[in-house]
Short mmCIF file of C-alpha atoms in Angstrom, two decimals:
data_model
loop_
_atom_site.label_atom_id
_atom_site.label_comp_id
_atom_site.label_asym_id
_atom_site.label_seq_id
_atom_site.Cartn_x
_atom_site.Cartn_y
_atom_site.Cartn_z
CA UNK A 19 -7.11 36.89 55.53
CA UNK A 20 -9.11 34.69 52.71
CA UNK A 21 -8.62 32.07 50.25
CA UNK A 22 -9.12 31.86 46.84
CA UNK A 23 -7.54 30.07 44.40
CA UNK A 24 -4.99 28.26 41.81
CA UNK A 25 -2.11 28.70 39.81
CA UNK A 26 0.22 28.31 37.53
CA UNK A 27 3.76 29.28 37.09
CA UNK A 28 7.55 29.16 35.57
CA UNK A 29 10.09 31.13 34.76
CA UNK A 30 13.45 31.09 34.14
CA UNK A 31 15.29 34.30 34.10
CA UNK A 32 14.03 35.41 31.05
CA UNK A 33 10.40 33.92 31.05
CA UNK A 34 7.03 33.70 32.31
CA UNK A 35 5.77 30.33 33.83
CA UNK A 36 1.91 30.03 33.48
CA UNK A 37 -0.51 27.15 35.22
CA UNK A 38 -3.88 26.16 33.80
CA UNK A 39 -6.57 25.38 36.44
CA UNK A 40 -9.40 23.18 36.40
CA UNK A 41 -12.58 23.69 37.71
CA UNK A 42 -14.52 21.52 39.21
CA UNK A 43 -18.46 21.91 39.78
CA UNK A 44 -20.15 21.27 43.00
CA UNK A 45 -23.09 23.95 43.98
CA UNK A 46 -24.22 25.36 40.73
CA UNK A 47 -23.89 25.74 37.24
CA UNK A 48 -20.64 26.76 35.43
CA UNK A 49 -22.07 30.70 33.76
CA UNK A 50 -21.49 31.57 30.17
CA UNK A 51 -18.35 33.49 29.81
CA UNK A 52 -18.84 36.82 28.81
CA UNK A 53 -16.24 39.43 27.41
CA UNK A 54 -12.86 38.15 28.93
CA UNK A 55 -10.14 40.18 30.18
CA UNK A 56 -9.06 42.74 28.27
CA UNK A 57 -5.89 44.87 28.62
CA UNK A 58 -2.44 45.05 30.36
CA UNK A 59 0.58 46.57 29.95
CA UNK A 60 1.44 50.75 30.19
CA UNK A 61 4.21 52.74 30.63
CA UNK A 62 6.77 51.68 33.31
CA UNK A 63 9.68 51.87 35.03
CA UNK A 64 10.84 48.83 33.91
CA UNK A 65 10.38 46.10 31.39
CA UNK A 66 7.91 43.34 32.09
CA UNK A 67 8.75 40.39 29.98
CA UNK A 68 5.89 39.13 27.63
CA UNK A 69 5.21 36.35 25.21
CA UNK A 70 2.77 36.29 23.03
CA UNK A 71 2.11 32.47 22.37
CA UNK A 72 1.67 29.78 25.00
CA UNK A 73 4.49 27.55 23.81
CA UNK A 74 8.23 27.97 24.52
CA UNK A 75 9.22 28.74 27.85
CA UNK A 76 5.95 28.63 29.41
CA UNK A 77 4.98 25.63 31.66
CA UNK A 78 1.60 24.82 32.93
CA UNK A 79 0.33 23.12 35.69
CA UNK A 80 -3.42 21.89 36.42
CA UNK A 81 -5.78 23.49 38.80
CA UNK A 82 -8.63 22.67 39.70
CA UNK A 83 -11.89 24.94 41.08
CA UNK A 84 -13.60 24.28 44.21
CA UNK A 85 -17.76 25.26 44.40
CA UNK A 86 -16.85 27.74 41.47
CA UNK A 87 -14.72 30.11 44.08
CA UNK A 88 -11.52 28.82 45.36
CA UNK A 89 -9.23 27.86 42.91
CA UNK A 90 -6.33 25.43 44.14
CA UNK A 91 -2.87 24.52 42.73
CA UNK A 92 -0.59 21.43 43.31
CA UNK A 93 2.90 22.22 45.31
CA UNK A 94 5.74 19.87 46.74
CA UNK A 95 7.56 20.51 49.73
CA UNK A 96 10.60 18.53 50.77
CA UNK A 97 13.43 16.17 49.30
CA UNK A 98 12.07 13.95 48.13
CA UNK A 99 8.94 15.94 46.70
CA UNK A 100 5.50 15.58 49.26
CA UNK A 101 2.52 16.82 47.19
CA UNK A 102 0.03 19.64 48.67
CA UNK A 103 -3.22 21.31 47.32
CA UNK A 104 -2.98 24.85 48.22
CA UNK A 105 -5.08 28.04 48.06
CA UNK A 106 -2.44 30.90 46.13
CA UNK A 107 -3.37 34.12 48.27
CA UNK A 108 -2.61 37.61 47.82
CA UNK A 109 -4.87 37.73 51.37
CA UNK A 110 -1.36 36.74 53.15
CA UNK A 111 2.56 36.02 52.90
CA UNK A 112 2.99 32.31 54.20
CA UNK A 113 3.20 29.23 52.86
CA UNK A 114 1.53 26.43 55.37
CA UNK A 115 0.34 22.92 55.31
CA UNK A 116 -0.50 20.53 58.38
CA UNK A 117 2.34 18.37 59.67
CA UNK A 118 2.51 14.58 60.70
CA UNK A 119 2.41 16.43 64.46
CA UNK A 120 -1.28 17.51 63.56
CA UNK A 121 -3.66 15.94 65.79
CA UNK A 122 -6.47 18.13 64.98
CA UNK A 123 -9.39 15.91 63.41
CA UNK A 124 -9.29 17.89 60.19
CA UNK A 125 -5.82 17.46 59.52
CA UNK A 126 -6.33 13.71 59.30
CA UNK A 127 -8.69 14.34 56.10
CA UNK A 128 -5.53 16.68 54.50
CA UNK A 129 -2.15 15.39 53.58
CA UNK A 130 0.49 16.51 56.11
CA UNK A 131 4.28 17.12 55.71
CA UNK A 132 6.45 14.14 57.41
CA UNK A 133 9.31 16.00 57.72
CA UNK A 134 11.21 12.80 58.90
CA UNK A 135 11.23 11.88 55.62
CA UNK A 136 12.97 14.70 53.80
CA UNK A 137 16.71 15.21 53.40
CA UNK A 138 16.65 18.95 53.19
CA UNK A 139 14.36 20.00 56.13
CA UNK A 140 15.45 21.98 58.30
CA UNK A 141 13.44 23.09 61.95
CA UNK A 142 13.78 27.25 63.21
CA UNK A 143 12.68 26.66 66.60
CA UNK A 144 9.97 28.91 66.37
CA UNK A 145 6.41 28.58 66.37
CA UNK A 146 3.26 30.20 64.83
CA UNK A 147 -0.26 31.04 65.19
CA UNK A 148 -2.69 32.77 62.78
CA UNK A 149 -6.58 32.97 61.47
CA UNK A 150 -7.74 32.47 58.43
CA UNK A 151 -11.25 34.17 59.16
CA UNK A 152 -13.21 31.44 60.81
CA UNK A 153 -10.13 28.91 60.46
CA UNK A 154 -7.22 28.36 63.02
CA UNK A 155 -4.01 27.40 62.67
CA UNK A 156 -1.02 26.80 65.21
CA UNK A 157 2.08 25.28 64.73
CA UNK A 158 6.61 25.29 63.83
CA UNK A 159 8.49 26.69 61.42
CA UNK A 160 10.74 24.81 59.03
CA UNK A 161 12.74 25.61 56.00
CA UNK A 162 12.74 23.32 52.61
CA UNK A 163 12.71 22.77 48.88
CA UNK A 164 9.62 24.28 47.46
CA UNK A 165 8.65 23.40 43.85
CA UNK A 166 5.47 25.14 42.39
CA UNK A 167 5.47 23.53 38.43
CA UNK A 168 9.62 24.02 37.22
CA UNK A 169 9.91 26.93 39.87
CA UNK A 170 12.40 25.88 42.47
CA UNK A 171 13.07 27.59 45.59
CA UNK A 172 15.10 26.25 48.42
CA UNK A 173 15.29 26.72 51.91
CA UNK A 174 11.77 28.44 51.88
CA UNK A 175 10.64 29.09 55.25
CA UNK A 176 7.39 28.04 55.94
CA UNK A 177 4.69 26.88 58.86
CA UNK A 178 3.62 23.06 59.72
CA UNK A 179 0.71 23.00 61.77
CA UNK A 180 0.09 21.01 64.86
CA UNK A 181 -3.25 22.30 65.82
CA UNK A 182 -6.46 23.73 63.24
CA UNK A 183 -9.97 24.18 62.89
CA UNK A 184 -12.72 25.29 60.15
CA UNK A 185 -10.62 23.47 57.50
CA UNK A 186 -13.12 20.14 57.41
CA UNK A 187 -14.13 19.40 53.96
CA UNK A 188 -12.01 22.16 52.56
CA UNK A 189 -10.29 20.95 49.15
CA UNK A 190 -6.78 21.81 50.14
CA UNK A 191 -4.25 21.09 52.30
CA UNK A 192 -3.08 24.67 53.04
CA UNK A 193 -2.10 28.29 52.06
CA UNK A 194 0.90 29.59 49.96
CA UNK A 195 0.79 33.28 50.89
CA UNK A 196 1.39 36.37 47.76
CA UNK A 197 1.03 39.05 50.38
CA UNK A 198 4.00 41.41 51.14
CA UNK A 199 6.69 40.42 53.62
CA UNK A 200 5.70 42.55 56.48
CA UNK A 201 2.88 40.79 57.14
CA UNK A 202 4.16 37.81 57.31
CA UNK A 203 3.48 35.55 60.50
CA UNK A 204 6.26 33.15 60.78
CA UNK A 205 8.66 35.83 60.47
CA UNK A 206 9.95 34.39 56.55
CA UNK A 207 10.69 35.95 53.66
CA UNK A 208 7.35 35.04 51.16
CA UNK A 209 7.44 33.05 48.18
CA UNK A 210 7.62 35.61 45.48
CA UNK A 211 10.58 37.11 46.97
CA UNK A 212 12.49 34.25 46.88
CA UNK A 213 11.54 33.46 43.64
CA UNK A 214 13.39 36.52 42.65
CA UNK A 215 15.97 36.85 45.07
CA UNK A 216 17.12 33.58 43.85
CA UNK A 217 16.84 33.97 39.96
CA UNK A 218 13.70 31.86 39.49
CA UNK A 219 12.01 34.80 37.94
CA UNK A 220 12.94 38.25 36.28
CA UNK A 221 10.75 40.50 38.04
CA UNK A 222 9.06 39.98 41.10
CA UNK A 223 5.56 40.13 38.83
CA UNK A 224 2.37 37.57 38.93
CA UNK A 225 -0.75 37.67 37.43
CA UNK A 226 -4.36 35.53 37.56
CA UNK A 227 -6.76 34.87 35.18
CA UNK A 228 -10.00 32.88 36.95
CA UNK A 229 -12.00 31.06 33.85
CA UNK A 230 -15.71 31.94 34.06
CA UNK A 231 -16.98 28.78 32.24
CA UNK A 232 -14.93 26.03 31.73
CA UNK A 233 -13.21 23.71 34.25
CA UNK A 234 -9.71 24.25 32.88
CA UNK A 235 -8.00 27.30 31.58
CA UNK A 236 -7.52 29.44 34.81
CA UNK A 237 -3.52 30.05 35.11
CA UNK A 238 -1.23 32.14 37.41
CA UNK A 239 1.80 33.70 36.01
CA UNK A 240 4.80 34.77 37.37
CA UNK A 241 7.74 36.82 36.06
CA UNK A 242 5.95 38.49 33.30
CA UNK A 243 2.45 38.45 31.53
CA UNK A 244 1.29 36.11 28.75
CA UNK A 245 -0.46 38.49 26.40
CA UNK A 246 -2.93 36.08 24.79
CA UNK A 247 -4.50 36.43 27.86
CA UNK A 248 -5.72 39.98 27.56
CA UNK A 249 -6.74 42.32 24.97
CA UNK A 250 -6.12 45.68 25.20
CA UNK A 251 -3.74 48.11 27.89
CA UNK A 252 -4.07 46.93 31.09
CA UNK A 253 -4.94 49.52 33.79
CA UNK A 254 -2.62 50.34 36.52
CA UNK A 255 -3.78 51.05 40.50
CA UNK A 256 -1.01 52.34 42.90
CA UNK A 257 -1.44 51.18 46.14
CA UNK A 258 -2.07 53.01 48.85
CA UNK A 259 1.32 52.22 50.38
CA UNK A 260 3.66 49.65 49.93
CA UNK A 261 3.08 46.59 52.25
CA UNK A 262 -0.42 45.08 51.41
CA UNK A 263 -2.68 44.63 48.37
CA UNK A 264 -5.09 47.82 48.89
CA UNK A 265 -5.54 50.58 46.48
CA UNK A 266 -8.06 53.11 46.93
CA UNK A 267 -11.85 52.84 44.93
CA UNK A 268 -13.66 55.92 44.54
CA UNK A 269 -17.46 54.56 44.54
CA UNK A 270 -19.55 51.45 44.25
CA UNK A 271 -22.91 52.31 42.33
CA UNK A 272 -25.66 51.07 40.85
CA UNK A 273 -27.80 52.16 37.68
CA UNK A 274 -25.70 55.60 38.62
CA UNK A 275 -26.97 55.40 41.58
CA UNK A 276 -23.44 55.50 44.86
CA UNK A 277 -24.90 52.78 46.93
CA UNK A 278 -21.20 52.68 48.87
CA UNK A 279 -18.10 54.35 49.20
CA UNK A 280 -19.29 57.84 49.06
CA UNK A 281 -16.36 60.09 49.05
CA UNK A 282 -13.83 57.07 48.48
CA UNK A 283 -12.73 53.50 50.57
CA UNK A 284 -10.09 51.34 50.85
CA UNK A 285 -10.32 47.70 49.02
CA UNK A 286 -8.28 45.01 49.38
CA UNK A 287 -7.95 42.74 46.73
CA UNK A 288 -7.38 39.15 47.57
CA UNK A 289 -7.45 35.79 45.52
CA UNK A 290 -7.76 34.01 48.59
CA UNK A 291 -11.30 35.05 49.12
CA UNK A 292 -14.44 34.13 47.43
CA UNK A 293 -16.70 37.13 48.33
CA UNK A 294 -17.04 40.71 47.52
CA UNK A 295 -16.80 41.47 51.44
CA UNK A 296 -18.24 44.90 53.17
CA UNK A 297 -19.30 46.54 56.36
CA UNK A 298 -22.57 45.52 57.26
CA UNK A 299 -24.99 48.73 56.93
CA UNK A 300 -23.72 49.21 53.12
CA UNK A 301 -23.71 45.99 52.14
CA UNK A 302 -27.39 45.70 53.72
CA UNK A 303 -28.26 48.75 51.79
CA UNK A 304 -27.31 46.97 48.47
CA UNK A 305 -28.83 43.95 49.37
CA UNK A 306 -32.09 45.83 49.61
CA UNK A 307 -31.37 47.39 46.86
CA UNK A 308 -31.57 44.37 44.84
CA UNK A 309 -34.50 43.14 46.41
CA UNK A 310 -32.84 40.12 48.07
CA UNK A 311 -35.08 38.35 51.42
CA UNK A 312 -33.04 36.11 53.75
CA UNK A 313 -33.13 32.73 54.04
CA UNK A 314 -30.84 31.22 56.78
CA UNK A 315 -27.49 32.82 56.60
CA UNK A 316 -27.86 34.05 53.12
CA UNK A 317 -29.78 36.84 50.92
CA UNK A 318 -31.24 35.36 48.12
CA UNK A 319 -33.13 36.31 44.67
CA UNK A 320 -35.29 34.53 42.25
CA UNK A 321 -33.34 33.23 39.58
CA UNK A 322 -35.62 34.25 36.95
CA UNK A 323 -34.63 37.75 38.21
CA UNK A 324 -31.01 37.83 37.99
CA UNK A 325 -31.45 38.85 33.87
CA UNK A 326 -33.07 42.17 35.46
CA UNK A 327 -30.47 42.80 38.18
CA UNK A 328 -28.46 45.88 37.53
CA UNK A 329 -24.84 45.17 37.77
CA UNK A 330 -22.76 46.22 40.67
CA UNK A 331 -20.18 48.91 39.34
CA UNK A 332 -16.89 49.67 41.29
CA UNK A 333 -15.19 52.68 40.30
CA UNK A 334 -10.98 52.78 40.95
CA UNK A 335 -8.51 55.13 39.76
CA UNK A 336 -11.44 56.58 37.55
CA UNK A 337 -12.19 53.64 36.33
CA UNK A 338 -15.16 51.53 35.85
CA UNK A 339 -15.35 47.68 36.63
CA UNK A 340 -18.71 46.58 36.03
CA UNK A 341 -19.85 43.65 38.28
CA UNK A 342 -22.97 41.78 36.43
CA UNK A 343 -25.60 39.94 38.18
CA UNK A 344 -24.48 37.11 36.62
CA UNK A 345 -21.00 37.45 38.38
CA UNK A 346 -22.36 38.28 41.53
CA UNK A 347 -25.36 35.58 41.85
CA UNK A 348 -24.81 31.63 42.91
CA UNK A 349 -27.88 29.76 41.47
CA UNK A 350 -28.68 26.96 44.46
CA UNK A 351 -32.32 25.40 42.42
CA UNK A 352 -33.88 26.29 39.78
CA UNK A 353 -35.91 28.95 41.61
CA UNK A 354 -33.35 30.58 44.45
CA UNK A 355 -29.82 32.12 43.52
CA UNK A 356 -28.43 33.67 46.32
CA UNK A 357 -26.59 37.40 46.56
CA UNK A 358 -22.22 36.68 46.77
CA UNK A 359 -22.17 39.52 48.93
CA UNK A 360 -20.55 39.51 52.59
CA UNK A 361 -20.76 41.52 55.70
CA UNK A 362 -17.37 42.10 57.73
CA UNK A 363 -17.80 41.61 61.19
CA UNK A 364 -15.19 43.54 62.34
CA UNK A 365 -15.28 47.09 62.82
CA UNK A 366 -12.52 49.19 60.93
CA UNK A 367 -11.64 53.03 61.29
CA UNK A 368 -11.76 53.69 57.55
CA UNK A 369 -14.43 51.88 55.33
CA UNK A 370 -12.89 48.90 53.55
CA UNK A 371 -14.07 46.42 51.17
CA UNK A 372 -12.31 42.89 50.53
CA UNK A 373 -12.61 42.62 46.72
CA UNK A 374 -12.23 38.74 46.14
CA UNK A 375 -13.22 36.12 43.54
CA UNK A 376 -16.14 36.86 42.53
CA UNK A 377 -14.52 40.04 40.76
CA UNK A 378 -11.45 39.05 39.93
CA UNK A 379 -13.51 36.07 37.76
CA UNK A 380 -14.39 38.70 36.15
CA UNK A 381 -10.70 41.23 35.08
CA UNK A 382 -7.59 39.89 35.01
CA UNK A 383 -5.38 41.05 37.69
CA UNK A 384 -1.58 41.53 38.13
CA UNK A 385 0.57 42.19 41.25
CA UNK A 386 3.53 44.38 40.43
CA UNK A 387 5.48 44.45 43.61
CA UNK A 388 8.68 46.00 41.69
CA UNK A 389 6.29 49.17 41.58
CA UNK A 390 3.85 49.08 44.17
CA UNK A 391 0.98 48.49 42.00
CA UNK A 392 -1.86 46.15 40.89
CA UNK A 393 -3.11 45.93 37.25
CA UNK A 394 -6.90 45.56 36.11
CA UNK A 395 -7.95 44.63 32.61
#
């Protein structure tokens, strides 16, 4: 499961709640933005609602961007409101933040939920544990009031930690999970089906947009689609089956060359992760492919290359996504920009790539769990 990150959202029956996000820049320069998003919106079962201005009935919320690849959104939890900075992932389906019971040493650098001091908590009796790649987390379940922006949901179930680990120096406090319910750890029912199943929103829709070059600007959506944030028709992707965010991709090439995915893969798409993420011999063979020589844990390029680079293209549902260098390279000095390319160190049956930031920076994305289906533009 990964992390990614930000949001924005509102919606009242009939509308569509969007949240800007800021970015904030630690490791390298913010790129030019280059050819935005670009489509949305086909045929389908049923109506999504859209609006085509940002004013009435949309509210926005700041976000702000973490080392140019997690984007993070403000929450409250409790009566009265307690504030958290969570990662909005579409990686998994629960919402958790540390608790005043955390004794871990990196909970004392996060703010944790004193559940003392809320009116409307309530405590299951049951407890948790889960990973978060190379971060831990063990702890109860509670229910309580959940506010994202104007969106109100009550007696959310959700996990407080009393135990973690690889979260030190991370800018947020925890994880609100967009993943389908089955997954789900501490046995609740996920955000975005309680936003529907108690009128919040319409349809059981969100969508990102991840700026490219500007601190502010990124948004999540929920309940329907802003159009002034795409041009175009969006592209629809069934998934695979119902129950996780994974559609299947029919290549990954480069200058026409298949480099991966010969015969088709699996990908996973996930705002909660910063990487495009691979198994190891393919994502070694693009590596060389681009020339890149290690240093340390990561592959790197000169940076007066990365004009010349061909771009990575990933081919799904026929279509082409284009990946340029620029997307896919983090400039460190003025000389060494290194490759955002992963290896997955576990072993899977089928071959499987975790699609994560660094794309999705690049086309707009919507989740349409009404219809099984994720939208590229």
């Amino acid at each position: 499961m990964k992390w990614l990150v930000l949001l924005g959202l509102v919606a009242f029956s009939e509308c569509i709640v969007n949240i800007p996000l800021t970015r904030v820049k630690i490791m390298r320069k913010t790129r030019s933005e280059n050819d935005m998003l670009n489509n949305f919106l086909k045929e389908h079962s049923y109506r999504l609602y859209q609006t085509s201005s940002p004013g009435s009935n949309i509210a926005t919320h700041p976000l702000r961007n973490f080392e140019d690849m997690v984007y993070v959104g403000n929450i409250t939890i409790g009566t009265p409101p307690q504030e958290f900075q969570v990662v909005f992932d579409t990686g998994s389906s629960d919402l958790c933040v540390p608790s005043i019971l955390c004794t871990s040493p990196s909970c004392s650098s996060h703010v944790m939920f004193r559940y003392i001091e809320s009116s409307t908590f309530l405590p299951i009796g049951k407890i948790f544990s889960f990973e978060y790649g190379r971060r831990r987390m063990k702890g109860v379940v509670g229910r309580d009031t959940v506010r994202i922006g104007d969106l109100v949901i009550t007696d959310q179930q959700f996990g407080l930690s009393v135990e973690q680990s690889g979260f030190e120096g991370m800018p947020f406090d925890g994880v609100l999970g967009l993943n389908y319910p089955n997954i789900s750890l501490t046995g609740g029912i996920p955000i975005i089906d309680n936003l529907k199943n108690q009128g919040a929103i319409s349809e059981p829709v969100f969508a990102f947009y991840l700026s490219k070059s500007k601190p502010e600007g990124s948004v999540v959506m929920f309940g329907g689609v802003d159009k002034s944030y795409y041009q175009g028709a969006l592209n629809w992707v069934p998934l695979i089956q119902p129950g996780d965010w994974r559609v299947y991709m029919d290549r990954i090439s480069m200058e026409g060359q298949i480099v991966a995915c010969y015969g088709g893969c699996e990908a996973l798409v996930d705002t909660g992760e910063s990487s495009i993420i691979g198994p190891r011999r393919l994502v070694d063979k693009i590596l060389r492919f681009l020339g890149a020589k290690l240093g340390g844990s990561k592959h790197y390029v000169s940076c007066s290359a990365v004009n010349n680079l061909p771009s990575i293209d990933f081919t799904i549902n026929g279509i082409n996504y284009p990946l340029p260098a620029q997307a896919y390279t983090i400039k460190h000095s003025s000389h060494d920009c290194s490759i955002n390319l992963e290896a997955d160190t576990e072993s899977t049956s089928t071959e499987t790539w975790i699609v994560g930031v660094v794309f999705l920076r690049q086309y707009f994305s919507v989740y349409d769990r009404g219809n099984d289906r994720i939208g590229l533009a």
